[in-house]
Coordinates of C-alpha atoms in Angstrom, one line a residue:
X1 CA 12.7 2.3 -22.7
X2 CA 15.7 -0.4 -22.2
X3 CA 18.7 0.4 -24.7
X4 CA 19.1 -2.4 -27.3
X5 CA 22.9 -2.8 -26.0
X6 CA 22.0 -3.1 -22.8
X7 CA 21.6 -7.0 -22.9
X8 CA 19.7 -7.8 -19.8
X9 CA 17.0 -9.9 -18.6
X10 CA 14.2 -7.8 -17.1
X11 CA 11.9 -9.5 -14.3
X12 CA 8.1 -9.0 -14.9
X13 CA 6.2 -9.1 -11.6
X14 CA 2.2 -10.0 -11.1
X15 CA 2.1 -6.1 -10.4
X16 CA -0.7 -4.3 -8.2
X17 CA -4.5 -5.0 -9.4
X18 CA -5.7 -2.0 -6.9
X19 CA -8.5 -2.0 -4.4
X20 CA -7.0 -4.3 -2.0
X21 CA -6.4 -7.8 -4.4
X22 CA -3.5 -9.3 -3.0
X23 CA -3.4 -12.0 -5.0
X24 CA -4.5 -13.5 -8.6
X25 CA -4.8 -17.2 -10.0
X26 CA -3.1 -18.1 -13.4
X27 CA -6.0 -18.8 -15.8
X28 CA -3.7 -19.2 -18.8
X29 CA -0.8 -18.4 -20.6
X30 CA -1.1 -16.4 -23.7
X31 CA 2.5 -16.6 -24.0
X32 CA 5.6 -19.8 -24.4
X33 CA 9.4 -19.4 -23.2
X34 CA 10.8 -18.3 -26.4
X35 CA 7.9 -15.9 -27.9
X36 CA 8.6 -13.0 -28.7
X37 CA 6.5 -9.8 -27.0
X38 CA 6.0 -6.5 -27.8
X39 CA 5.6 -3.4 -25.0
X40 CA 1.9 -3.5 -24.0
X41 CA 1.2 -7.6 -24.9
X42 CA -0.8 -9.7 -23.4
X43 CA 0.8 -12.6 -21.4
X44 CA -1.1 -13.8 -19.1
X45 CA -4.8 -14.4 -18.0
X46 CA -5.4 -13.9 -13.9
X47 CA -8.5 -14.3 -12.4
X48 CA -8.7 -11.9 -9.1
X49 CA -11.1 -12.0 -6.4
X50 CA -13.1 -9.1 -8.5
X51 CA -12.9 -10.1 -12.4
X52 CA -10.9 -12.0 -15.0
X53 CA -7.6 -10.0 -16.6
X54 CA -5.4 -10.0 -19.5
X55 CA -2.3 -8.7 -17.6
X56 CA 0.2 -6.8 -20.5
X57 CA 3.9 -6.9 -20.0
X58 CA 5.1 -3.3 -20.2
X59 CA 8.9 -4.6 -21.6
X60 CA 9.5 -5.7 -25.2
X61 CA 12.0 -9.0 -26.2
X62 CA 11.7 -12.6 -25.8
X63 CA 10.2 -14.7 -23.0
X64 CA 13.3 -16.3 -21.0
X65 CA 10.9 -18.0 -17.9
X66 CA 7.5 -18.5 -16.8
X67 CA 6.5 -18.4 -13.0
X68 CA 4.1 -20.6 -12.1
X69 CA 1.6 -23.3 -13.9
X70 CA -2.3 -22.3 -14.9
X71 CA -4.4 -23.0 -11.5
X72 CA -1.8 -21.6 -9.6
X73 CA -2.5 -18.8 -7.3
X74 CA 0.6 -15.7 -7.0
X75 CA 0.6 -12.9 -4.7
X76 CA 0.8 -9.1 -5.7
X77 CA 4.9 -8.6 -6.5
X78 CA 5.7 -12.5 -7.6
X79 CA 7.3 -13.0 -10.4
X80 CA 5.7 -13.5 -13.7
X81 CA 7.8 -13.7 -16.6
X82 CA 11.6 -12.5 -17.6
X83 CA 12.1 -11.0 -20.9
X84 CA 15.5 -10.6 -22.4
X85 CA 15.8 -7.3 -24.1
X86 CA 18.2 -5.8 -26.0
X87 CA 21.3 -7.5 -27.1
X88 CA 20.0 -10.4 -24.9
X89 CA 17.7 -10.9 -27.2
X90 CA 19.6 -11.4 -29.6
X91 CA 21.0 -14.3 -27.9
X92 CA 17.5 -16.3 -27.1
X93 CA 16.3 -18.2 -29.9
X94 CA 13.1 -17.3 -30.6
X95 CA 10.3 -20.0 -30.9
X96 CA 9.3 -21.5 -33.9
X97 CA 6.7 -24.2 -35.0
X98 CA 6.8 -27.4 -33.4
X99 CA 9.4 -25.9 -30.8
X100 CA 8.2 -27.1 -27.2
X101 CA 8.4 -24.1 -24.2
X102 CA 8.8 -25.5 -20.8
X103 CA 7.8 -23.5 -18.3
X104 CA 10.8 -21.4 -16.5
X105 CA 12.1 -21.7 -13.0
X106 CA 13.8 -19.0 -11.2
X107 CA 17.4 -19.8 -12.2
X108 CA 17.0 -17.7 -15.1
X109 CA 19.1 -15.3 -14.8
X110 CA 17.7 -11.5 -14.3
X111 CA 19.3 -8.3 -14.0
X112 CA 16.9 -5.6 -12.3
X113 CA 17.0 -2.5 -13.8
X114 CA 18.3 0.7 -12.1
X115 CA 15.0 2.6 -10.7
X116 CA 15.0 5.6 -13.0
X117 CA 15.4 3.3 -16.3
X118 CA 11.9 1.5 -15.0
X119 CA 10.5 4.2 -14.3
X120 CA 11.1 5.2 -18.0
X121 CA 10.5 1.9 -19.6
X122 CA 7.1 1.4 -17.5
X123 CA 4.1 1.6 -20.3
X124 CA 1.9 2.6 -17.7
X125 CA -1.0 0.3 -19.1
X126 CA -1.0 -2.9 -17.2
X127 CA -4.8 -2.1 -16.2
X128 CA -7.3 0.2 -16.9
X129 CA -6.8 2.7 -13.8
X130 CA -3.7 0.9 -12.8
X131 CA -0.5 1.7 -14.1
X132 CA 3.2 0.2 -14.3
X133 CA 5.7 3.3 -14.3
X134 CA 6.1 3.3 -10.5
X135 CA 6.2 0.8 -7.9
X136 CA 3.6 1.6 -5.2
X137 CA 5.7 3.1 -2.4
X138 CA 4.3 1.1 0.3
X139 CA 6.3 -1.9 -1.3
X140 CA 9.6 -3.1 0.7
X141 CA 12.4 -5.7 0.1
X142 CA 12.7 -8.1 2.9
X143 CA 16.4 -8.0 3.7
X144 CA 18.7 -10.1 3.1
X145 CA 19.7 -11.0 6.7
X146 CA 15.7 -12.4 7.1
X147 CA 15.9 -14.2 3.5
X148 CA 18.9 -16.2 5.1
X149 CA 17.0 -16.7 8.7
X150 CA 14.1 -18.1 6.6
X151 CA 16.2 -20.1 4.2
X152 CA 18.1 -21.7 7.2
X153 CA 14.8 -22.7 9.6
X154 CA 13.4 -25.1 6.6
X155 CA 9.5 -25.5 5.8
X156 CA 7.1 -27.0 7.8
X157 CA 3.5 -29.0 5.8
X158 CA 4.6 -26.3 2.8
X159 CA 5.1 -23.4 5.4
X160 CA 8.2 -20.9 6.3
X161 CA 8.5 -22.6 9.9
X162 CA 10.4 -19.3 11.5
X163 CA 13.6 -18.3 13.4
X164 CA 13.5 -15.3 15.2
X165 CA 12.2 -12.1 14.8
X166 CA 13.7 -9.6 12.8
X167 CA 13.6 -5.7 13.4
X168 CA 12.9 -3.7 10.3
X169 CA 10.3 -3.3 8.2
X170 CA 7.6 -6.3 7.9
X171 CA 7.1 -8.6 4.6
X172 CA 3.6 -7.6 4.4
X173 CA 2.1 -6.1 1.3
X174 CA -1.8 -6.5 2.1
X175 CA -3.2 -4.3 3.8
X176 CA -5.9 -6.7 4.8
X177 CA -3.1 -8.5 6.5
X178 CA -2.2 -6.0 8.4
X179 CA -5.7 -5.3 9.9
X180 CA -6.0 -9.0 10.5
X181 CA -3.5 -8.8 12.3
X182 CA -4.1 -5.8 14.3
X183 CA -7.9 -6.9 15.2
X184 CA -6.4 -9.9 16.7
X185 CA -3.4 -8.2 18.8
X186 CA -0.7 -10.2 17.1
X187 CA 2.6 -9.1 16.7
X188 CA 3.5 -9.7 12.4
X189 CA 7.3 -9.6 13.3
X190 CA 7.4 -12.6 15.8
X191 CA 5.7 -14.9 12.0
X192 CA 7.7 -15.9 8.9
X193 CA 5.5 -15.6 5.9
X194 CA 5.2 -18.7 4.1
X195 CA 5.0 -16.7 0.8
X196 CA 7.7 -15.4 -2.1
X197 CA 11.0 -14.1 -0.1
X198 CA 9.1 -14.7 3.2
X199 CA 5.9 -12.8 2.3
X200 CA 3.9 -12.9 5.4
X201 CA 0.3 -14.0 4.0
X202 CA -3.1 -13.7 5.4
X203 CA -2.9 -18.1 5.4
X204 CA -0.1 -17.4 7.8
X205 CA -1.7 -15.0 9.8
X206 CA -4.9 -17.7 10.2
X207 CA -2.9 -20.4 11.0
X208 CA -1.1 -18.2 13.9
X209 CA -5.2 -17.2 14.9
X210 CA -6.2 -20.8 14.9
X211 CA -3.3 -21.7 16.4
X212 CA -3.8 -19.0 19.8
X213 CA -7.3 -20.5 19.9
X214 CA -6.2 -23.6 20.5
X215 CA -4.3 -22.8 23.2
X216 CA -6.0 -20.1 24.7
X217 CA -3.8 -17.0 24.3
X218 CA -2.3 -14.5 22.5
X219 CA 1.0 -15.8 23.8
X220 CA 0.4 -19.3 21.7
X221 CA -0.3 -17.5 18.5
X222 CA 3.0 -15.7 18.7
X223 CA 4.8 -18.8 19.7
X224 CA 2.6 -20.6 16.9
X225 CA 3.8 -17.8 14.1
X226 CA 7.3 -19.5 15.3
X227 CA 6.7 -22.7 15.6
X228 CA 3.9 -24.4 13.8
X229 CA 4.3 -27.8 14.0
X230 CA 4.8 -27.2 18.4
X231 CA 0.3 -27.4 18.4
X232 CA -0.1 -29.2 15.5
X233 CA -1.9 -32.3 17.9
X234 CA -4.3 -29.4 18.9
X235 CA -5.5 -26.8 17.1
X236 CA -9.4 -26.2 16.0
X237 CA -8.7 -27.3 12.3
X238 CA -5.5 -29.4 12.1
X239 CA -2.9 -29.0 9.2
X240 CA -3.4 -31.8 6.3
X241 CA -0.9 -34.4 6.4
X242 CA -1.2 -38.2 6.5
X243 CA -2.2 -39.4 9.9
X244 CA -4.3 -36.5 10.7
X245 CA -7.4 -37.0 7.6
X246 CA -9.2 -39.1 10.3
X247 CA -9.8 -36.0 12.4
X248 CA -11.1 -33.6 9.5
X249 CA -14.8 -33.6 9.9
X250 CA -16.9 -35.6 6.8
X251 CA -17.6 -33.6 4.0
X252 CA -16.4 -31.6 0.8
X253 CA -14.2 -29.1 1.4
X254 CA -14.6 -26.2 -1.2
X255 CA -11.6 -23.0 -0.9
X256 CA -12.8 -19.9 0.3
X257 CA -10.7 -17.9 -2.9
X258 CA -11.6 -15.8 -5.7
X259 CA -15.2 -14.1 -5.9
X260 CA -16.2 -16.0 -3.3
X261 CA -13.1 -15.8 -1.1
X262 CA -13.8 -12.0 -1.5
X263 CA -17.7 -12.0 -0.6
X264 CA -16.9 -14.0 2.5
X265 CA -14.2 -11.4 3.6
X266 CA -16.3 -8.1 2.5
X267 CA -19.8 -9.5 4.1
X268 CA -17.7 -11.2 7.2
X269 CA -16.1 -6.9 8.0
X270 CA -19.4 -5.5 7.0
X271 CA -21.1 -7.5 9.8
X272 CA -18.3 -6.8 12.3
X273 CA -18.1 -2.7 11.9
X274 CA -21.7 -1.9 10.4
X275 CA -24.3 -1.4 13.0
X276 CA -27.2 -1.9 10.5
X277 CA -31.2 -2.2 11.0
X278 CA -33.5 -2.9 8.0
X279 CA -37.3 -1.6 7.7
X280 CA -39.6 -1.9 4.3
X281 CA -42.8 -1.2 2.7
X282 CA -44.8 -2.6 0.0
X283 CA -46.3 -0.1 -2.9
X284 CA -48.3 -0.8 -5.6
X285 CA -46.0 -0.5 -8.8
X286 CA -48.8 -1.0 -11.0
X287 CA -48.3 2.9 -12.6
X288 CA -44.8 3.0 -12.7
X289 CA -44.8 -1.1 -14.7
X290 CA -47.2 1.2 -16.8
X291 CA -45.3 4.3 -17.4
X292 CA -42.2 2.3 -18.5
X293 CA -44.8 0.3 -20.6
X294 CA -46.0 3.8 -22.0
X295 CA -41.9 5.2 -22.9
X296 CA -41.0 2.3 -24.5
X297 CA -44.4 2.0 -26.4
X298 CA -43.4 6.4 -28.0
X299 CA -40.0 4.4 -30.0
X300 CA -36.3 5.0 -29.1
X301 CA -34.3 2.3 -26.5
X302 CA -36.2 0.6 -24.5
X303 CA -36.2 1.6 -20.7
X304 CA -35.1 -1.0 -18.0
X305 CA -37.6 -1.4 -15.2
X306 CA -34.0 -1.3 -12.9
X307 CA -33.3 2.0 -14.9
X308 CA -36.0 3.9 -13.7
X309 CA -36.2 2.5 -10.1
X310 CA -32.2 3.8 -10.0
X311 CA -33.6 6.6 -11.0
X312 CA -35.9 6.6 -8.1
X313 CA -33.1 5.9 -5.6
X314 CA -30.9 9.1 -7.0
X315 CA -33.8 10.9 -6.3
X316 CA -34.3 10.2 -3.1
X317 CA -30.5 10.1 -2.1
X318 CA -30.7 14.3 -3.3
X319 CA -33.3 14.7 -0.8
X320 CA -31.6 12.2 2.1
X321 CA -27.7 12.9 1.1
X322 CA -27.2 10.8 4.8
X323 CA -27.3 7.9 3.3
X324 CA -24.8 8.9 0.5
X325 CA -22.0 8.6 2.9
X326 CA -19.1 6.2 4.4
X327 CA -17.9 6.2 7.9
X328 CA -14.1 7.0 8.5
X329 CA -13.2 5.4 11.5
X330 CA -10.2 6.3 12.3
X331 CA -11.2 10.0 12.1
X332 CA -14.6 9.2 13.8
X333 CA -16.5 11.0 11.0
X334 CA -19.1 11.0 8.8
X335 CA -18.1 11.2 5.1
X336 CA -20.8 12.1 3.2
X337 CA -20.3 11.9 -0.5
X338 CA -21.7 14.4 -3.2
X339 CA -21.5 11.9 -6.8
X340 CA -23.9 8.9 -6.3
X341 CA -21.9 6.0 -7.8
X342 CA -24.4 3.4 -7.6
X343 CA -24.2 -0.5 -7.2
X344 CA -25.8 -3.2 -8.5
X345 CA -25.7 -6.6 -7.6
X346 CA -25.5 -8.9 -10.4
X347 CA -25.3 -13.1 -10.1
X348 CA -23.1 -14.5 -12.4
X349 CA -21.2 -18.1 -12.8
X350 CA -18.2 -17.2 -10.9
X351 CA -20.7 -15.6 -7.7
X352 CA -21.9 -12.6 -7.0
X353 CA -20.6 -9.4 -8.2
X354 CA -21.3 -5.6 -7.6
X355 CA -20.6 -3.7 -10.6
X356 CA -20.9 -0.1 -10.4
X357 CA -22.2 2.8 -12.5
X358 CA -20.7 6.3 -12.2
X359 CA -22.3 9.5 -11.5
X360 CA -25.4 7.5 -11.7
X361 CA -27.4 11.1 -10.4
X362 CA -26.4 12.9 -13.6
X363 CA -27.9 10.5 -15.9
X364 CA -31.6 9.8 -17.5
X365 CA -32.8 6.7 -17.8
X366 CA -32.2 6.3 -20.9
X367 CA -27.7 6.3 -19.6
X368 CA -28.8 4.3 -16.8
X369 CA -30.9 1.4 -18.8
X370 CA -27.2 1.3 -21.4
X371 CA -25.0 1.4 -18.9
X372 CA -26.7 -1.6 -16.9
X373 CA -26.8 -3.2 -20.1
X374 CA -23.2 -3.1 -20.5
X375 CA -21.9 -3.9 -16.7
X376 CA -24.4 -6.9 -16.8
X377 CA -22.5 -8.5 -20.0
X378 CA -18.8 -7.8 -19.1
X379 CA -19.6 -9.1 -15.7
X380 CA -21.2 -12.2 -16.9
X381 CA -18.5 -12.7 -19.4
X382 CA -16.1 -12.0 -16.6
X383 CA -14.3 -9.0 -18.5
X384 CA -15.0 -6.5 -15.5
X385 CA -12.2 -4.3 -14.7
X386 CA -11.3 -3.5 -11.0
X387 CA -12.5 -0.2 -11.9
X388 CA -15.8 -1.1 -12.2
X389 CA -16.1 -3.2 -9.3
X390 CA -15.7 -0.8 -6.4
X391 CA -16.1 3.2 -5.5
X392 CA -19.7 2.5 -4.9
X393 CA -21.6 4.6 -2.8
X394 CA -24.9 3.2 -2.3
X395 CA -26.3 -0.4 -3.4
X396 CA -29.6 -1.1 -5.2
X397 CA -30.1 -4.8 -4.9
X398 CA -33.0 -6.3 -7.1
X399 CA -33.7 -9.5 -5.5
X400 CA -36.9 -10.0 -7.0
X401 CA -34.9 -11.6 -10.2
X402 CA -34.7 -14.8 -8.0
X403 CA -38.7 -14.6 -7.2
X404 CA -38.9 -13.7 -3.5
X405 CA -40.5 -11.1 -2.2
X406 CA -38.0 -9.5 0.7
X407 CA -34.9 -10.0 2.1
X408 CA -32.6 -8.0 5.0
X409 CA -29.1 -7.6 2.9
X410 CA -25.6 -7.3 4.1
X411 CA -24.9 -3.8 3.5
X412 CA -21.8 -3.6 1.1
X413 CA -18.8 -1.9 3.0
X414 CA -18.1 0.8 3.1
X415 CA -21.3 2.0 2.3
X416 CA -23.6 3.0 4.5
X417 CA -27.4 1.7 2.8
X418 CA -28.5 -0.5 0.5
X419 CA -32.5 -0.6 -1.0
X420 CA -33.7 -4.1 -1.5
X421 CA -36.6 -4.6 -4.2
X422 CA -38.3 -7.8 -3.9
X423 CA -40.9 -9.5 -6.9
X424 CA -43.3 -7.5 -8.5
X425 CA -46.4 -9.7 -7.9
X426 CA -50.2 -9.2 -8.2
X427 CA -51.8 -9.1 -5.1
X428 CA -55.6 -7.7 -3.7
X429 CA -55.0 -3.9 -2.5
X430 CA -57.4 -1.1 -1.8
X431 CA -56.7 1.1 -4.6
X432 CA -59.1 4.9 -4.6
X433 CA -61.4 2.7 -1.8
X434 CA -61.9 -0.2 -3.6
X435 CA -60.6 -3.6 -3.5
X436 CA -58.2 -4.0 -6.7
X437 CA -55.5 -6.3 -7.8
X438 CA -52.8 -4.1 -8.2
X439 CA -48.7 -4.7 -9.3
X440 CA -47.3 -5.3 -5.5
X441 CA -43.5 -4.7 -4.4
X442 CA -41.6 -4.7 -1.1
X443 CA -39.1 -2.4 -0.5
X444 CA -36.7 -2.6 2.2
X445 CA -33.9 -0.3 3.3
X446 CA -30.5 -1.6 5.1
X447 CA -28.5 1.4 7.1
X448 CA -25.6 1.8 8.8
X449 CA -27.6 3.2 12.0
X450 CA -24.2 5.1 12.8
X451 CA -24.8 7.6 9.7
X452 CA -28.7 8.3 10.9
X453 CA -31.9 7.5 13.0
X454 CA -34.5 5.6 11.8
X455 CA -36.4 9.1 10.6
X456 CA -34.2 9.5 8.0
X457 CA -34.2 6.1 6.9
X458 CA -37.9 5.9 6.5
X459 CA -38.4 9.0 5.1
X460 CA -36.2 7.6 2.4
X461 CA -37.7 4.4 1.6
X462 CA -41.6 6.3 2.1
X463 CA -39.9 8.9 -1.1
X464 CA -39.2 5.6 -2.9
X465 CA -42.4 4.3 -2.5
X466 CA -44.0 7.0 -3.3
X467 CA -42.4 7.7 -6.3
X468 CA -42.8 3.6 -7.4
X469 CA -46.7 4.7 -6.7
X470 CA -47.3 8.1 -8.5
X471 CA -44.4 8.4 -10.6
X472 CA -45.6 11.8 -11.7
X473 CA -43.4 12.4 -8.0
X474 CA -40.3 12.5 -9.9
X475 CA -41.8 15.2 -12.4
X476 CA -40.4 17.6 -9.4
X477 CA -36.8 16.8 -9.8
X478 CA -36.3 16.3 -13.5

């Protein structure tokens, strides 16, 4: 921890949320300039592409500055607050009632502390799973020699309008940015990032895309990373500025950011590196709808009809472990995965989320039905840690909640299958020879066609249907 006499200022930064987020939009304030804040409080609300987070400041004194109003949207390694600790403390007068905070600009004066001493003062419990007593290694300072290129070149419609390119290491922190950029051929040295201390941003590396298309080359979009407002009178989507509104097409334009920023990314790479094929069967449910009726009837919780058909699916993954499995693409392999951690997707307010349950193949179905249960309410209430929003293996997607009967779903990368269940319906079906109406569903299977042939996949959703039909089937596996 900070020494009382060491009288410092110590910078709080919006620090890494894991799995990829890159950036996170102020939903409130749960603290004023002039508060005082204990290790491990509360101080802000963020709202990431995955779930809504109280973010806790690992120092303890009293709140110096604020970075950034609610709405606005930071990217991973911004700064959030400045706390004076120690005898600095002393000299901030705390708030009181009826004392007005104003939010606090980046004059404040901050003193970063030596490496070992945040490494010792780090409480390690910004998030569940993601901790505060290192800084992730990957992270670099852009140098001071680029700070003064990018202070000196000016800003172009809100954009870092670039010098020249800098050797050393690039300001780029997402890793998605990165493989933007590497897709597309373009060279991340020859942009200036438009974000904190030049941050290169994947908005920059868009506009640089856009730009190239434009004018027809990979040679424009490095000149456009450059340069921006050299194309501005011809690129596919022009920049926003007064005299250009005329050539916007008509319409409401709604910001692809948060969940469904993050669905549009995830679905748009899944579609891009997934081979995947679909194929489905219907089976008459009407003995599985009445064993759950028949275990909830004998007392005890009461069984989810989704509990039992993830039941199914774990199942059938033991007997086809291929479709467990992620491909590593650099290594050109097949991973395949022993622990089924199994995905749901689940509709909410703020779009569609995937929550997932761990080592769904070691519990009954009484675990399953609980922990569905309790995914489904933190992810409607939006308290959903990133933990429990990725490290999925396989997808079960219950469509039939929105009363349709079948669907060909976006498998969710990196996975490499997803089962689909459509509406349980009655419907005429030859049941022992005779004409019945039985419970009806469809089934379908997505696959990633790279991890097997279509023999696998079928013998996998034929298991599932058979065990929806006679669930007596799973008797064998229990």
């Amino acid at each position: 921890m900070a020494h009382a006499s060491d009288g410092r200022s110590l910078e709080f930064k919006l620090p890494d949320l894991g799995e990829g987020l890159t950036e996170a939009e102020i939903v409130r304030w749960l603290v004023e300039v002039g508060d005082v804040v204990a290790v491990d409080q509360p101080v802000v609300e963020v709202e990431t592409a995955k779930a809504m987070v109280e973010v806790p400041c690992p120092y303890g004194g009293v709140v110096t500055a604020r970075f950034g109003e609610e709405g606005t949207e930071l990217p991973v390694g911004a700064p959030l607050i400045t706390v004076a600790v120690g005898d600095a403390a002393a000299d901030v007068p705390a708030r009181g009632p009826g004392t007005s905070a104003a939010t606090g600009t980046a004059e404040s004066p901050v003193a970063e502390a030596p490496a070992a001493e945040r490494k010792a003062e780090g409480s390690g419990n910004v998030l569940v799973g993601y901790g505060t007593s290192e800084a992730p290694a990957r992270r670099r300072r852009v140098r001071a020699d680029r700070q003064a290129a990018t202070g000196a070149s000016g800003r172009a419609n809100g954009r870092v309008r670039g010098a020249e390119p800098v050797d050393g290491p690039v300001p780029v922190i997402s890793p998605l940015v990165r493989r933007l950029a590497r897709q597309h051929d373009l060279d991340l040295r020859e942009l200036t990032g438009s974000g904190p201390d030049g941050l290169i941003l994947r908005a920059d590396v868009e506009y640089a895309l856009r730009a190239a298309a434009a004018q027809g080359g990979r040679a424009a979009a490095q000149e456009a990373g450059t340069g921006r407002a050299r194309d501005a009178a011809s690129p596919a989507f022009p920049a926003s500025s007064p005299g250009s509104a005329d050539a916007r097409p008509d319409g409401t334009r709604v910001p692809l950011k948060g969940v469904r920023g993050a669905v549009a990314d995830k679905l748009s790479r899944s579609r891009r590196e997934i081979p995947d094929a679909t194929c489905w069967v219907d089976a008459d449910a009407t003995e599985l709808m009445r064993a759950r009726t028949a275990m909830n009837a004998s007392g005890g919780p009461r069984i989810s009809l989704v509990a039992l058909l993830a039941r199914i699916c774990t199942a059938a993954l033991a007997r086809f472990p291929e479709l467990n499995a992620t491909v590593d693409t650099e290594a050109r392999e097949i991973v395949r995965l022993d622990r089924v951690h199994l995905g749901f997707a689940a509709q909410t307010d703020r779009g569609l989320v995937v929550p997932v349950v761990r080592d769904a193949h070691a519990r009954d179905a009484e675990s399953l039905t609980a922990e569905f249960a309790r995914l489904t309410e933190a992810a409607r209430a939006g308290r959903l840690t990133p933990g429990e929003l990725t490290g999925g293996t396989f997808t079960l997607n219950n469509y039939g909640v929105f009363g349709v009967d079948g669907s060909t779903p976006i498998i969710n990368h990196p996975e490499a299958a997803m089962l689909g269940v459509g509406r349980i319906v009655p419907k005429p079906w030859v049941h022992e020879g005779e004409l019945a109406v039985r419970q009806v569903v469809q089934l379908s299977l997505t696959f990633d066609h790279r991890v097997c042939d279509g023999g696998t996949a079928g013998g996998f959703l034929r298991y599932v249907a058979d065990c929806v039909e006679q669930p007596a089937v799973l008797l064998r596996t229990l």
